[in-house]
PDB file of C-alpha atoms in Angstrom:
ATOM      1  CA  ASP A   1      26.860  20.763  -0.834  1.00 68.00           C
ATOM      2  CA  VAL A   2      23.108  18.852  -0.602  1.00 66.00           C
ATOM      3  CA  LYS A   3      23.561  15.500  -1.797  1.00 91.00           C
ATOM      4  CA  VAL A   4      20.471  13.939  -3.058  1.00 96.00           C
ATOM      5  CA  THR A   5      21.180  10.117  -3.988  1.00 96.00           C
ATOM      6  CA  GLN A   6      19.203   7.595  -6.276  1.00 96.00           C
ATOM      7  CA  SER A   7      20.026   4.324  -5.739  1.00 91.00           C
ATOM      8  CA  SER A   8      20.478   2.914  -9.192  1.00 92.00           C
ATOM      9  CA  ARG A   9      21.522   4.923 -12.201  1.00 94.00           C
ATOM     10  CA  TYR A  10      19.584   2.474 -14.640  1.00 96.00           C
ATOM     11  CA  LEU A  11      17.173  -0.211 -14.118  1.00 97.00           C
ATOM     12  CA  VAL A  12      15.435  -2.897 -16.662  1.00 98.00           C
ATOM     13  CA  LYS A  13      12.359  -4.520 -15.230  1.00 97.00           C
ATOM     14  CA  ARG A  14       9.663  -7.093 -16.211  1.00 97.00           C
ATOM     15  CA  THR A  15       6.123  -6.344 -16.505  1.00 98.00           C
ATOM     16  CA  GLY A  16       4.131  -6.880 -13.665  1.00 97.00           C
ATOM     17  CA  GLU A  17       7.128  -6.523 -11.020  1.00 97.00           C
ATOM     18  CA  LYS A  18       7.027  -4.377  -7.783  1.00 97.00           C
ATOM     19  CA  VAL A  19      10.259  -2.428  -8.453  1.00 97.00           C
ATOM     20  CA  PHE A  20      11.763   0.060  -6.039  1.00 97.00           C
ATOM     21  CA  LEU A  21      13.315   3.145  -5.978  1.00 98.00           C
ATOM     22  CA  GLU A  22      15.298   4.532  -3.457  1.00 97.00           C
ATOM     23  CA  CYS A  23      16.316   8.221  -2.386  1.00 97.00           C
ATOM     24  CA  VAL A  24      18.250   9.756  -0.039  1.00 97.00           C
ATOM     25  CA  GLN A  25      18.882  13.342   1.071  1.00 96.00           C
ATOM     26  CA  ASP A  26      21.760  14.155   3.075  1.00 94.00           C
ATOM     27  CA  MET A  27      20.742  18.097   4.533  1.00 89.00           C
ATOM     28  CA  ASP A  28      17.553  17.237   6.586  1.00 90.00           C
ATOM     29  CA  HIS A  29      15.305  18.849   4.301  1.00 91.00           C
ATOM     30  CA  GLU A  30      11.652  18.381   5.329  1.00 92.00           C
ATOM     31  CA  ASN A  31      10.195  17.684   1.740  1.00 93.00           C
ATOM     32  CA  MET A  32      11.332  15.349  -0.539  1.00 95.00           C
ATOM     33  CA  PHE A  33       9.355  14.415  -4.276  1.00 96.00           C
ATOM     34  CA  TRP A  34       9.702  12.017  -6.987  1.00 97.00           C
ATOM     35  CA  TYR A  35       8.798  13.291 -10.599  1.00 96.00           C
ATOM     36  CA  ARG A  36       8.956  11.270 -13.625  1.00 97.00           C
ATOM     37  CA  GLN A  37      10.570  13.001 -17.058  1.00 96.00           C
ATOM     38  CA  ASP A  38       9.238  12.354 -20.610  1.00 94.00           C
ATOM     39  CA  PRO A  39      10.001  13.565 -23.793  1.00 90.00           C
ATOM     40  CA  GLY A  40       7.729  16.153 -24.729  1.00 86.00           C
ATOM     41  CA  LEU A  41       6.039  15.993 -21.430  1.00 89.00           C
ATOM     42  CA  GLY A  42       8.653  17.709 -19.312  1.00 89.00           C
ATOM     43  CA  LEU A  43       8.771  17.346 -15.415  1.00 93.00           C
ATOM     44  CA  ARG A  44       5.249  15.085 -14.029  1.00 93.00           C
ATOM     45  CA  LEU A  45       5.119  15.432  -9.917  1.00 93.00           C
ATOM     46  CA  ILE A  46       4.211  11.593  -8.877  1.00 96.00           C
ATOM     47  CA  TYR A  47       4.330  12.251  -5.241  1.00 96.00           C
ATOM     48  CA  PHE A  48       5.769  14.441  -1.894  1.00 93.00           C
ATOM     49  CA  SER A  49       6.039  14.612   1.194  1.00 95.00           C
ATOM     50  CA  TYR A  50       7.144  17.058   3.604  1.00 92.00           C
ATOM     51  CA  ASP A  51       7.699  15.249   6.598  1.00 91.00           C
ATOM     52  CA  VAL A  52       7.751  11.411   8.111  1.00 93.00           C
ATOM     53  CA  LYS A  53       5.229   9.096   7.029  1.00 91.00           C
ATOM     54  CA  MET A  54       3.509  12.062   5.184  1.00 92.00           C
ATOM     55  CA  LYS A  55       2.783  11.713   1.732  1.00 94.00           C
ATOM     56  CA  GLU A  56       0.326  14.275  -0.773  1.00 93.00           C
ATOM     57  CA  LYS A  57      -0.290  13.142  -4.577  1.00 94.00           C
ATOM     58  CA  GLY A  58       0.982  14.303  -7.361  1.00 92.00           C
ATOM     59  CA  ASP A  59      -0.213  15.105 -11.058  1.00 90.00           C
ATOM     60  CA  ILE A  60       0.450  11.539 -11.561  1.00 95.00           C
ATOM     61  CA  PRO A  61      -0.250   8.934  -8.609  1.00 97.00           C
ATOM     62  CA  GLU A  62      -1.840   6.293 -10.282  1.00 96.00           C
ATOM     63  CA  GLY A  63      -0.079   3.207 -10.738  1.00 96.00           C
ATOM     64  CA  TYR A  64       2.662   4.498  -7.928  1.00 98.00           C
ATOM     65  CA  SER A  65       2.826   4.749  -3.971  1.00 97.00           C
ATOM     66  CA  VAL A  66       5.709   6.035  -1.553  1.00 97.00           C
ATOM     67  CA  SER A  67       7.102   5.544   1.574  1.00 97.00           C
ATOM     68  CA  ARG A  68       9.046   8.002   3.726  1.00 97.00           C
ATOM     69  CA  GLU A  69       9.620   6.308   7.340  1.00 96.00           C
ATOM     70  CA  LYS A  70      12.789   8.046   8.213  1.00 96.00           C
ATOM     71  CA  LYS A  71      13.192  12.087   7.600  1.00 95.00           C
ATOM     72  CA  GLU A  72      16.715  11.397   4.576  1.00 96.00           C
ATOM     73  CA  ARG A  73      14.325   8.570   2.415  1.00 97.00           C
ATOM     74  CA  PHE A  74      11.721   8.703   0.374  1.00 97.00           C
ATOM     75  CA  SER A  75      11.083   5.529  -1.857  1.00 97.00           C
ATOM     76  CA  LEU A  76       8.637   5.198  -4.912  1.00 98.00           C
ATOM     77  CA  ILE A  77       7.094   2.174  -5.934  1.00 98.00           C
ATOM     78  CA  LEU A  78       5.568   0.707  -8.528  1.00 97.00           C
ATOM     79  CA  GLU A  79       3.225  -1.623  -7.140  1.00 94.00           C
ATOM     80  CA  SER A  80       3.054  -3.804 -10.912  1.00 97.00           C
ATOM     81  CA  ALA A  81       5.340  -2.436 -13.381  1.00 97.00           C
ATOM     82  CA  SER A  82       3.918  -1.735 -16.349  1.00 97.00           C
ATOM     83  CA  THR A  83       5.314  -0.756 -20.519  1.00 97.00           C
ATOM     84  CA  ASN A  84       4.011   2.993 -19.861  1.00 97.00           C
ATOM     85  CA  GLN A  85       6.121   3.406 -17.064  1.00 98.00           C
ATOM     86  CA  THR A  86       9.367   3.254 -18.531  1.00 98.00           C
ATOM     87  CA  SER A  87      10.392   6.789 -18.002  1.00 97.00           C
ATOM     88  CA  MET A  88      13.375   9.001 -16.260  1.00 97.00           C
ATOM     89  CA  TYR A  89      12.510   9.316 -12.551  1.00 98.00           C
ATOM     90  CA  LEU A  90      14.016  11.862 -10.873  1.00 97.00           C
ATOM     91  CA  CYS A  91      14.349  12.648  -6.633  1.00 97.00           C
ATOM     92  CA  ALA A  92      13.943  15.690  -5.179  1.00 96.00           C
ATOM     93  CA  SER A  93      14.660  17.597  -1.689  1.00 95.00           C
ATOM     94  CA  SER A  94      13.926  21.007  -0.513  1.00 90.00           C
ATOM     95  CA  LEU A  95      13.204  23.284   2.894  1.00 84.00           C
ATOM     96  CA  SER A  96      10.313  23.869   4.334  1.00 77.00           C
ATOM     97  CA  GLU A  97      10.958  27.403   5.304  1.00 71.00           C
ATOM     98  CA  GLY A  98      13.479  30.067   4.885  1.00 65.00           C
ATOM     99  CA  VAL A  99      15.084  32.350   2.547  1.00 64.00           C
ATOM    100  CA  ASN A 100      16.394  29.219  -0.072  1.00 70.00           C
ATOM    101  CA  THR A 101      13.478  26.872  -0.618  1.00 78.00           C
ATOM    102  CA  GLU A 102      14.854  25.580  -4.345  1.00 86.00           C
ATOM    103  CA  ALA A 103      14.724  21.760  -5.055  1.00 91.00           C
ATOM    104  CA  PHE A 104      17.632  19.801  -5.599  1.00 93.00           C
ATOM    105  CA  PHE A 105      18.057  16.814  -7.754  1.00 96.00           C
ATOM    106  CA  GLY A 106      19.438  13.644  -7.491  1.00 96.00           C
ATOM    107  CA  GLN A 107      20.815  12.002 -10.854  1.00 96.00           C
ATOM    108  CA  GLY A 108      18.102  10.200 -11.760  1.00 96.00           C
ATOM    109  CA  THR A 109      16.952   6.546 -12.558  1.00 97.00           C
ATOM    110  CA  ARG A 110      16.044   5.716 -16.128  1.00 96.00           C
ATOM    111  CA  LEU A 111      13.293   2.988 -15.587  1.00 97.00           C
ATOM    112  CA  THR A 112      13.105   0.592 -18.798  1.00 98.00           C
ATOM    113  CA  VAL A 113      10.027  -1.722 -18.018  1.00 98.00           C
ATOM    114  CA  VAL A 114       9.772  -4.920 -20.919  1.00 97.00           C
TER     115      VAL A 114
ATOM    116  CA  GLN B   1      -4.530  23.322 -12.379  1.00 69.00           C
ATOM    117  CA  LYS B   2      -1.384  25.307 -12.611  1.00 77.00           C
ATOM    118  CA  GLU B   3       0.877  26.616 -15.600  1.00 90.00           C
ATOM    119  CA  VAL B   4       4.325  27.652 -16.686  1.00 94.00           C
ATOM    120  CA  GLU B   5       4.768  28.451 -20.272  1.00 95.00           C
ATOM    121  CA  GLN B   6       7.799  28.607 -21.945  1.00 94.00           C
ATOM    122  CA  ASN B   7       9.292  28.367 -25.493  1.00 85.00           C
ATOM    123  CA  SER B   8      10.324  24.956 -26.225  1.00 79.00           C
ATOM    124  CA  GLY B   9      12.640  26.378 -28.800  1.00 82.00           C
ATOM    125  CA  PRO B  10      15.357  25.805 -29.995  1.00 90.00           C
ATOM    126  CA  LEU B  11      16.747  29.177 -29.783  1.00 95.00           C
ATOM    127  CA  SER B  12      20.053  29.087 -30.888  1.00 96.00           C
ATOM    128  CA  VAL B  13      22.995  31.882 -30.715  1.00 97.00           C
ATOM    129  CA  PRO B  14      26.466  32.563 -31.605  1.00 97.00           C
ATOM    130  CA  GLU B  15      28.909  32.411 -29.242  1.00 97.00           C
ATOM    131  CA  GLY B  16      29.163  35.665 -26.922  1.00 97.00           C
ATOM    132  CA  ALA B  17      25.425  36.390 -27.840  1.00 97.00           C
ATOM    133  CA  ILE B  18      23.572  37.151 -25.550  1.00 97.00           C
ATOM    134  CA  ALA B  19      20.441  34.406 -24.937  1.00 97.00           C
ATOM    135  CA  SER B  20      17.227  35.524 -23.492  1.00 96.00           C
ATOM    136  CA  LEU B  21      15.329  32.868 -22.035  1.00 97.00           C
ATOM    137  CA  ASN B  22      11.334  33.546 -21.402  1.00 96.00           C
ATOM    138  CA  CYS B  23       9.036  32.178 -19.132  1.00 96.00           C
ATOM    139  CA  THR B  24       5.089  32.802 -17.955  1.00 97.00           C
ATOM    140  CA  TYR B  25       3.148  31.369 -15.209  1.00 95.00           C
ATOM    141  CA  SER B  26      -0.624  31.494 -14.387  1.00 93.00           C
ATOM    142  CA  ASP B  27      -0.968  31.294 -10.739  1.00 90.00           C
ATOM    143  CA  ARG B  28      -0.441  34.498  -9.678  1.00 90.00           C
ATOM    144  CA  GLY B  29      -0.145  33.868  -5.747  1.00 88.00           C
ATOM    145  CA  SER B  30       3.488  31.869  -6.677  1.00 90.00           C
ATOM    146  CA  GLN B  31       6.481  34.104  -4.847  1.00 87.00           C
ATOM    147  CA  SER B  32       9.682  31.796  -5.508  1.00 91.00           C
ATOM    148  CA  PHE B  33      11.116  31.061  -8.937  1.00 94.00           C
ATOM    149  CA  PHE B  34      13.992  29.257 -10.331  1.00 95.00           C
ATOM    150  CA  TRP B  35      15.815  28.206 -13.421  1.00 97.00           C
ATOM    151  CA  TYR B  36      17.214  25.092 -14.050  1.00 97.00           C
ATOM    152  CA  ARG B  37      19.674  24.403 -16.280  1.00 97.00           C
ATOM    153  CA  GLN B  38      19.377  20.521 -17.512  1.00 97.00           C
ATOM    154  CA  TYR B  39      22.290  18.817 -20.267  1.00 96.00           C
ATOM    155  CA  SER B  40      20.949  15.656 -21.979  1.00 93.00           C
ATOM    156  CA  GLY B  41      20.697  12.443 -20.235  1.00 90.00           C
ATOM    157  CA  LYS B  42      21.426  14.340 -17.104  1.00 93.00           C
ATOM    158  CA  SER B  43      19.105  15.605 -13.801  1.00 94.00           C
ATOM    159  CA  PRO B  44      18.261  19.442 -13.282  1.00 96.00           C
ATOM    160  CA  GLU B  45      20.622  21.101 -11.674  1.00 95.00           C
ATOM    161  CA  LEU B  46      19.646  24.756 -10.259  1.00 94.00           C
ATOM    162  CA  ILE B  47      21.358  27.850 -11.670  1.00 95.00           C
ATOM    163  CA  MET B  48      19.221  30.436 -10.437  1.00 94.00           C
ATOM    164  CA  SER B  49      16.383  31.798  -7.855  1.00 93.00           C
ATOM    165  CA  ILE B  50      14.782  35.026  -7.690  1.00 94.00           C
ATOM    166  CA  TYR B  51      11.684  36.295  -5.115  1.00 91.00           C
ATOM    167  CA  SER B  52      11.262  39.538  -5.734  1.00 92.00           C
ATOM    168  CA  ASN B  53      10.555  41.873  -8.438  1.00 95.00           C
ATOM    169  CA  GLY B  54      13.206  43.068 -10.551  1.00 95.00           C
ATOM    170  CA  ASP B  55      16.674  41.592 -11.520  1.00 96.00           C
ATOM    171  CA  LYS B  56      19.273  39.146 -10.104  1.00 96.00           C
ATOM    172  CA  GLU B  57      22.719  38.890 -11.279  1.00 97.00           C
ATOM    173  CA  ASP B  58      24.733  35.733 -10.536  1.00 95.00           C
ATOM    174  CA  GLY B  59      28.353  36.326 -12.836  1.00 96.00           C
ATOM    175  CA  ARG B  60      26.949  35.788 -16.550  1.00 97.00           C
ATOM    176  CA  PHE B  61      23.154  34.778 -15.601  1.00 97.00           C
ATOM    177  CA  THR B  62      20.705  37.369 -14.871  1.00 98.00           C
ATOM    178  CA  ALA B  63      17.594  36.697 -13.722  1.00 97.00           C
ATOM    179  CA  GLN B  64      14.319  38.714 -13.952  1.00 97.00           C
ATOM    180  CA  LEU B  65      11.217  38.998 -12.306  1.00 97.00           C
ATOM    181  CA  ASN B  66       7.473  40.929 -13.144  1.00 96.00           C
ATOM    182  CA  LYS B  67       4.995  39.117 -10.972  1.00 94.00           C
ATOM    183  CA  ALA B  68       2.378  41.932 -12.311  1.00 94.00           C
ATOM    184  CA  SER B  69       3.128  40.795 -15.457  1.00 95.00           C
ATOM    185  CA  GLN B  70       3.525  36.948 -14.348  1.00 95.00           C
ATOM    186  CA  TYR B  71       6.497  36.849 -16.370  1.00 95.00           C
ATOM    187  CA  VAL B  72      10.203  35.061 -15.603  1.00 97.00           C
ATOM    188  CA  SER B  73      12.997  35.263 -17.612  1.00 97.00           C
ATOM    189  CA  LEU B  74      16.589  34.579 -17.819  1.00 97.00           C
ATOM    190  CA  LEU B  75      19.286  36.447 -19.921  1.00 97.00           C
ATOM    191  CA  ILE B  76      22.900  34.738 -20.610  1.00 98.00           C
ATOM    192  CA  ARG B  77      25.411  36.801 -21.452  1.00 98.00           C
ATOM    193  CA  ASP B  78      28.817  35.822 -23.217  1.00 98.00           C
ATOM    194  CA  SER B  79      27.126  32.508 -24.022  1.00 97.00           C
ATOM    195  CA  GLN B  80      29.165  29.914 -24.565  1.00 97.00           C
ATOM    196  CA  PRO B  81      28.873  26.563 -26.011  1.00 97.00           C
ATOM    197  CA  SER B  82      28.652  24.723 -22.591  1.00 97.00           C
ATOM    198  CA  ASP B  83      25.379  26.447 -22.090  1.00 97.00           C
ATOM    199  CA  SER B  84      23.646  24.521 -24.241  1.00 97.00           C
ATOM    200  CA  ALA B  85      20.837  22.839 -22.167  1.00 97.00           C
ATOM    201  CA  THR B  86      17.732  22.689 -21.734  1.00 96.00           C
ATOM    202  CA  TYR B  87      16.339  24.949 -19.607  1.00 97.00           C
ATOM    203  CA  LEU B  88      13.396  24.489 -17.567  1.00 97.00           C
ATOM    204  CA  CYS B  89      11.175  27.274 -15.434  1.00 96.00           C
ATOM    205  CA  ALA B  90       9.963  26.402 -11.997  1.00 95.00           C
ATOM    206  CA  VAL B  91       7.140  28.610 -10.118  1.00 93.00           C
ATOM    207  CA  GLU B  92       6.477  27.398  -6.846  1.00 89.00           C
ATOM    208  CA  GLY B  93       2.954  28.566  -5.782  1.00 79.00           C
ATOM    209  CA  ALA B  94       1.683  30.167  -2.684  1.00 74.00           C
ATOM    210  CA  GLY B  95       1.351  27.955   0.519  1.00 72.00           C
ATOM    211  CA  SER B  96       2.625  25.375  -1.384  1.00 74.00           C
ATOM    212  CA  TYR B  97       5.906  23.388  -1.259  1.00 76.00           C
ATOM    213  CA  GLN B  98       5.472  22.374  -5.042  1.00 83.00           C
ATOM    214  CA  LEU B  99       7.290  23.515  -8.123  1.00 88.00           C
ATOM    215  CA  THR B 100       5.354  23.441 -11.418  1.00 90.00           C
ATOM    216  CA  PHE B 101       8.245  23.285 -14.404  1.00 93.00           C
ATOM    217  CA  GLY B 102       7.729  24.437 -17.821  1.00 94.00           C
ATOM    218  CA  LYS B 103       8.691  22.019 -20.515  1.00 93.00           C
ATOM    219  CA  GLY B 104      12.198  23.893 -21.203  1.00 95.00           C
ATOM    220  CA  THR B 105      13.677  26.098 -23.737  1.00 95.00           C
ATOM    221  CA  LYS B 106      16.415  23.887 -25.395  1.00 95.00           C
ATOM    222  CA  LEU B 107      19.528  26.585 -25.966  1.00 96.00           C
ATOM    223  CA  SER B 108      22.279  26.111 -28.973  1.00 96.00           C
ATOM    224  CA  VAL B 109      25.291  28.174 -28.653  1.00 97.00           C
ATOM    225  CA  ILE B 110      27.165  28.251 -31.900  1.00 96.00           C
ATOM    226  CA  PRO B 111      30.674  28.683 -31.933  1.00 94.00           C
TER     227      PRO B 111
END
């Protein structure tokens, strides 16, 4: 089974802090994604990466950055956390090619910024 | 802007009935289509994928795709209370690895 693991299930951080959310997948997937999910807004793509050290902006990259130094790990960084970044953050991974390119999700990190 | 539209619901069906969930998408070049189930407070879980026109069945679930109408649906037969969840439609655009998600349809199966 594909396993996507996020480092924390719940996090509480203070406004202005630098926050790191970590994600690791064990299926040698090329693609990795970071989404946030908010009530009424659905899942929105923040950043994705299709290879090591490669990254692409999604729909809402402002206030975030990412790092992918190893194929299995994709980190989301909140440079200076703000209360409007309180959300559920979801990491996902997928294959680039082949028959099955579906994305698999981690368990999610519920971040509260106070 | 690629869009995926779903009826937000809630959709209520009695136990044992067929639940029908619908989704339309704007990117005519889209190639891959997915249905995810999400329980409250949990992350999305893949339940069906479909890549070509027609029907695809897996147990109580049937996905239907009509690319000409830009329409994809999910039927759940013999609905159970455990099927109560939000169902997300996701579409992978042509030449892209990105998934665009609908906002989801909340399904309630009434015992």
